[in-house]
Coordinates of C-alpha atoms in Angstrom, one line a residue:
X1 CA 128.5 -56.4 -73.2
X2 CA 128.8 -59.2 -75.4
X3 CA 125.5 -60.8 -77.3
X4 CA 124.4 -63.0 -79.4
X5 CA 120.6 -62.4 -81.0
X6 CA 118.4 -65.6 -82.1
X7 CA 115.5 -65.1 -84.6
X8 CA 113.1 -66.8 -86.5
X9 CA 113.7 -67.8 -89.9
X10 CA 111.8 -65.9 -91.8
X11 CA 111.7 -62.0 -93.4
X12 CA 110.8 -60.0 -90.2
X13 CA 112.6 -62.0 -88.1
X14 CA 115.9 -61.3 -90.4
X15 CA 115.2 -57.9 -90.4
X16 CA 114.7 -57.2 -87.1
X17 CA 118.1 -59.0 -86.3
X18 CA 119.9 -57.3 -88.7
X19 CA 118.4 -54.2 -87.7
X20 CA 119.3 -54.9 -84.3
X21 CA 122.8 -56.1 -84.5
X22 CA 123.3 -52.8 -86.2
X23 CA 122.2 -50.7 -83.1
X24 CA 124.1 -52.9 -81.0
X25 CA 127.4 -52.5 -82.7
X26 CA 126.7 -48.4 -82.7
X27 CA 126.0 -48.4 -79.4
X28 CA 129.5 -50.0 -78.3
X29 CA 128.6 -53.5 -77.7
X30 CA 130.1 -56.8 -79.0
X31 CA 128.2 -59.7 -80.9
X32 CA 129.5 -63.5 -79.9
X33 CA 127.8 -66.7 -81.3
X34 CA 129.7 -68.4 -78.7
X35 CA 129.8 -66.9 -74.8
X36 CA 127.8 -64.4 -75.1
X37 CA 126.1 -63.0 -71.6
X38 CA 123.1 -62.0 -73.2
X39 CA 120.9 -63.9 -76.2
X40 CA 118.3 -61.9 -77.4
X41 CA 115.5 -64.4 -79.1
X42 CA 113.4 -61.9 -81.5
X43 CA 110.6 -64.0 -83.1
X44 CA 108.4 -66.5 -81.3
X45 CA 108.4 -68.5 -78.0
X46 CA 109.1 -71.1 -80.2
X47 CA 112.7 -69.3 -81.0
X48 CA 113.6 -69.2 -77.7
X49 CA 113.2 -72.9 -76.9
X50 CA 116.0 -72.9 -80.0
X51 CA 117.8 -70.5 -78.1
X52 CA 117.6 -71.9 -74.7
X53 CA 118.6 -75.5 -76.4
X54 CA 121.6 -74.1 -78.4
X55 CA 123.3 -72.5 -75.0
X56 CA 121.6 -75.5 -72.8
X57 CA 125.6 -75.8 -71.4
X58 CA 126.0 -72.5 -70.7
X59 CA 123.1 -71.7 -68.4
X60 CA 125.1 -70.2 -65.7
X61 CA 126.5 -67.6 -67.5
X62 CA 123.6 -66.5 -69.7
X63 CA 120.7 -64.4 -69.7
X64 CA 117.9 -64.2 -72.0
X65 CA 115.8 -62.1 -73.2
X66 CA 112.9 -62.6 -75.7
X67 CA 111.6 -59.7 -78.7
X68 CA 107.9 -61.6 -80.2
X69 CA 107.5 -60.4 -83.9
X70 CA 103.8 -61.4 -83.4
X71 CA 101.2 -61.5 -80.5
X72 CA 102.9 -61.3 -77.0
X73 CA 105.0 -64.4 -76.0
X74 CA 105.6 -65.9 -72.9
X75 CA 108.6 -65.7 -73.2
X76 CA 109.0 -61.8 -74.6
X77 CA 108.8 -58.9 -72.8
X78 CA 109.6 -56.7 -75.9
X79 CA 107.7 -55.7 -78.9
X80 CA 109.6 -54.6 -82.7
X81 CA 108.8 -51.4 -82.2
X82 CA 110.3 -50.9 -78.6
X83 CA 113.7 -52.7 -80.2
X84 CA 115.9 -49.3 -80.6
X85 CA 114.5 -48.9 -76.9
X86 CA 116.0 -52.2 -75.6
X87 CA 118.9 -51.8 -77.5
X88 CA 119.5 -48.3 -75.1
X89 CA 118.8 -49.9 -71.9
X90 CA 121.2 -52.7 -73.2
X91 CA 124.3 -50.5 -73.9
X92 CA 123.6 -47.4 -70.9
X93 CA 123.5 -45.4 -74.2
X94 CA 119.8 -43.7 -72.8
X95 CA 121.3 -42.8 -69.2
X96 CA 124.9 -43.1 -70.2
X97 CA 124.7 -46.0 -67.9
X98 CA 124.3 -49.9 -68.3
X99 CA 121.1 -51.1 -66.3
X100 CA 121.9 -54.1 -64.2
X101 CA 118.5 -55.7 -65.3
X102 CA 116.7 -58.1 -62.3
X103 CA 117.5 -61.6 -63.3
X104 CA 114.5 -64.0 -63.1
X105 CA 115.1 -67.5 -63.4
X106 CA 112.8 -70.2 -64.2
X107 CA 112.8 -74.0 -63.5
X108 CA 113.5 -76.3 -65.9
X109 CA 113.0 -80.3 -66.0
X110 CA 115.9 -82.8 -66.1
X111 CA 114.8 -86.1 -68.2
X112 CA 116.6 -89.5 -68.2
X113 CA 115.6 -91.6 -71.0
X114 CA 116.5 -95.0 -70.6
X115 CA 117.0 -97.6 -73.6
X116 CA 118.0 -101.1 -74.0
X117 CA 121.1 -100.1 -75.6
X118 CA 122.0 -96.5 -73.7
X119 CA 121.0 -93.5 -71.3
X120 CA 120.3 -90.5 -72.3
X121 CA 120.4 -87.2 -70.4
X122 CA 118.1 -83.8 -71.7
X123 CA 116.5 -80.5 -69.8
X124 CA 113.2 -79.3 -70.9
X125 CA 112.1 -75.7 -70.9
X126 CA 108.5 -76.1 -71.8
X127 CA 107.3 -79.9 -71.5
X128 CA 108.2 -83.2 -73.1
X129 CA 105.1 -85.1 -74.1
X130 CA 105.5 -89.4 -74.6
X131 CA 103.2 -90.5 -76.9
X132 CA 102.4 -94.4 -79.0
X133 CA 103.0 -94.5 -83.1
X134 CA 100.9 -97.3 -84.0
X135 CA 98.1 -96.5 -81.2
X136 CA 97.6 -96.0 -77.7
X137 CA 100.4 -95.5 -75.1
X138 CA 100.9 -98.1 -72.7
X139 CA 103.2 -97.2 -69.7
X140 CA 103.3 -97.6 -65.7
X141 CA 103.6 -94.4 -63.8
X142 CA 105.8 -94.7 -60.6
X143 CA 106.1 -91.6 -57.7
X144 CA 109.3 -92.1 -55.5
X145 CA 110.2 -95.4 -56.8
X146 CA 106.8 -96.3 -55.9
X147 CA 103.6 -97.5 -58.8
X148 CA 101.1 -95.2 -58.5
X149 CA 99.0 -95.8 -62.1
X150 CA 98.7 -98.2 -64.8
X151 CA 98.1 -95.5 -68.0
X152 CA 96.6 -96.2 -71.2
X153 CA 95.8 -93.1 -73.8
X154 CA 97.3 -91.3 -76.5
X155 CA 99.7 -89.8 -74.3
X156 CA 101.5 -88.2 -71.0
X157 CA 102.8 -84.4 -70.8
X158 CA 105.0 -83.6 -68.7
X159 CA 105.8 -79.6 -68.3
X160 CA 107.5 -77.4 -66.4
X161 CA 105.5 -74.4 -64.6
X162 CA 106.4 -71.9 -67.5
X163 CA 105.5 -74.3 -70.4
X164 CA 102.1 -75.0 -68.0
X165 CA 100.8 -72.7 -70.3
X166 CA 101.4 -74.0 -73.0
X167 CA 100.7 -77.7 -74.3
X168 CA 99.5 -78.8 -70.4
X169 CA 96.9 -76.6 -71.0
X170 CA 95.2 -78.1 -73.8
X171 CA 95.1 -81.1 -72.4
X172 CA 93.9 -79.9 -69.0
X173 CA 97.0 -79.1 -66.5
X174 CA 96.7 -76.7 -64.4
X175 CA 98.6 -73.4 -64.8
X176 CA 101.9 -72.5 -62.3
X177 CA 103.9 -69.9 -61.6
X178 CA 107.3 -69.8 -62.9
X179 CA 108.5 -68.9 -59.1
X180 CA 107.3 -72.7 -57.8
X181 CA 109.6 -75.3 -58.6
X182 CA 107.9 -78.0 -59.5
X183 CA 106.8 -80.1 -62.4
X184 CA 103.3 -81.3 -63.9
X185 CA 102.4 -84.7 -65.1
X186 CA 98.9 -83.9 -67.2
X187 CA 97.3 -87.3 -69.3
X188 CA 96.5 -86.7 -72.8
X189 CA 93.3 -88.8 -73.5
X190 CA 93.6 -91.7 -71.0
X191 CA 91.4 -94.5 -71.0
X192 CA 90.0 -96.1 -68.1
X193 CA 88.6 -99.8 -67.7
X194 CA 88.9 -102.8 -65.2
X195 CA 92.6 -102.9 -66.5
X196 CA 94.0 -99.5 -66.8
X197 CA 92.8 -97.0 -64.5
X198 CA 94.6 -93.3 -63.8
X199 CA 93.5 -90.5 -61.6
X200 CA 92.1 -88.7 -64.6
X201 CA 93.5 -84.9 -63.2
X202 CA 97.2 -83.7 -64.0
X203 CA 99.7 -84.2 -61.0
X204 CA 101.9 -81.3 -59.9
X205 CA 105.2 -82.7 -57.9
X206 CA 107.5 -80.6 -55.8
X207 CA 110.8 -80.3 -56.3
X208 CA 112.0 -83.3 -54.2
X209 CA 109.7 -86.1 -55.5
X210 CA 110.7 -87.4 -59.3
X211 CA 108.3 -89.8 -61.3
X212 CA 109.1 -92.8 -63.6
X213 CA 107.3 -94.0 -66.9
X214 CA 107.7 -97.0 -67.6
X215 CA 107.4 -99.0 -71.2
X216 CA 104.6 -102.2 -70.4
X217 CA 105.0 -103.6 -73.6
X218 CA 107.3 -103.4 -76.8
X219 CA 106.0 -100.4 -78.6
X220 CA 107.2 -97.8 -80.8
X221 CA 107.0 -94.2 -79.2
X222 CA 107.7 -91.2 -80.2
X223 CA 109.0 -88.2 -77.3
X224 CA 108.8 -84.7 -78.0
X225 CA 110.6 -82.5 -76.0
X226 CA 110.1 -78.6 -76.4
X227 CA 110.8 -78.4 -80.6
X228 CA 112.6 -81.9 -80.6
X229 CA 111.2 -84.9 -81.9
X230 CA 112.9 -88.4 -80.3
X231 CA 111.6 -91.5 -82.2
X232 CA 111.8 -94.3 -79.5
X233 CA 111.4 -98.3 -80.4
X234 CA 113.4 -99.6 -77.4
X235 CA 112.4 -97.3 -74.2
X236 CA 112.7 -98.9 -71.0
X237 CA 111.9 -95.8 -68.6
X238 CA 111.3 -92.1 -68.2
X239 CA 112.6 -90.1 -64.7
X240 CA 111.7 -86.7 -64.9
X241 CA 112.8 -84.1 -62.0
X242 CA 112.8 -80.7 -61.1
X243 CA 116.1 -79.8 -62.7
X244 CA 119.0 -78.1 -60.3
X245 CA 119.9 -75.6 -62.8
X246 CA 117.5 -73.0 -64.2
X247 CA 117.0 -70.4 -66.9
X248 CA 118.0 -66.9 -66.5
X249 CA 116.0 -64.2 -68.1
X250 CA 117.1 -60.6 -68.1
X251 CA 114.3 -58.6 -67.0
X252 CA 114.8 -54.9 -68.0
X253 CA 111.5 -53.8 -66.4
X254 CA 108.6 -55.8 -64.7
X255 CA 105.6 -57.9 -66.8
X256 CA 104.1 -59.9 -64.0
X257 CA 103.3 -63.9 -65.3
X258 CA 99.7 -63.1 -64.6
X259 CA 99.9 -60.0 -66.6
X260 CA 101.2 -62.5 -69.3
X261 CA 98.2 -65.2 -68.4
X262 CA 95.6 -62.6 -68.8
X263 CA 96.9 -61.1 -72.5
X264 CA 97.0 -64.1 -73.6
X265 CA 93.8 -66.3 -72.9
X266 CA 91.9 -63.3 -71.3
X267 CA 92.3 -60.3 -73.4
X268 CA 93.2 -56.8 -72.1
X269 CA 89.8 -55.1 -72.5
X270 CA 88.1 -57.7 -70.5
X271 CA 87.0 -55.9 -67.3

């Protein structure tokens, strides 16, 4: 099996990799930076949106699969001290066996940034968020090449139903599971008047429907998308869609979403 591991910049992180890509190599199996079939992100979620943007053009023929050096991730299903245990399942070296693992794959959002000078093409695997430099954002909202709001706030968030948990929810958005292909549309801080009136609750759009933000007025914006920050002073429009591709993750035993939702914002003594 060939494999490539990700981590976190920092001491545990380096570690961890090192220690990993030790057991790995004892265990028969081969590291590639470039097509690897598994990437194994040890740190943060954060490390696996580097991971998932680094192989974003190899989608098809990788899995993923996340180590968190800290609290449970969203995007982990292992912990440092299970990591001699992945490495087992990894290689067959446990059963004398490699163990297909169940792939899960998650949807992702493709985003087409317009310019005056240029169009742009990006996937998202947690949200993009569109937001004003010098004050509040001004944009026109559009469903299906139809207007369906004028906005005015700080900003717009747009995630997919993994990264629901994530930004979407501190600003309100509702929280979806990975298996529904869709993609949310939550307002950061909108203001409403006579002028500039939104629906005021986050929009969740299936996977045939696409929405359009438009740029009212020449203003400078800035677009984050997952860890990337996109300054922005000639935008023209936004399309966001349900991308046709999607993220693989190589599940080596089950941790139900929910399961995830309820470590996280729940706790696991809560009865």
């Amino acid at each position: 099996m060939r494999y490539y591991v990700q981590h976190r910049d920092d001491d545990v992180s380096n570690r961890l990799s090192n220690t990993f890509q030790q057991m790995a190599s004892e265990r028969g199996m081969q590291f590639d930076e470039l097509t690897p079939e598994i990437v194994v992100s040890i740190g943060g979620d954060g490390t696996m949106l580097h991971a998932f943007h680094r192989f974003i053009d190899q989608l098809d023929h990788i899995a993923f699969v996340g180590v968190h050096t800290g609290h449970l991730g969203f995007y982990a299903d292992w912990q440092v001290d299970e990591l001699e245990y992945l490495a087992d399942i990894m290689s067959g070296t446990r059963i004398n066996e490699t163990i297909a693992p169940r792939i899960v794959k998650y949807p992702l959002i493709d985003i087409e940034i317009r310019t005056d000078e240029e169009i742009k093409y990006y996937k998202a695997l947690n949200e993009f968020t569109l937001k004003g430099v010098d004050g509040t954002l001004v944009a026109q909202i559009d469903i299906n090449n139809q207007m369906f709001e004028m906005f005015r706030g700080d900003g717009i968030c747009v995630s997919t139903p993994s990264g629901s948990t994530a930004y979407n929810k501190s600003v309100g958005g509702a929280l979806i599971h990975p298996s529904i292909a869709a993609l949310q549309l939550a307002e950061i801080a909108s203001i409403n008047n006579r002028v500039y009136r939104t629906l005021g609750s986050s929009l969740i759009l299936p996977q045939h429907h696409h929405c359009d933000i438009y740029s009212s007025k020449p203003q400078r914006i800035v677009l984050s998308l997952d860890h990337l920050t996109i300054p922005m002073d000639h935008l023209h429009s936004i399309r966001c869609s349900v991308s046709s591709q999607r993220i693989s993750f190589a599940r080596y035993r089950p941790y139900p979403f929910w399961n995830r939702v309820k470590q996280a914002f729940i706790g696991t003594n809560v009865q």
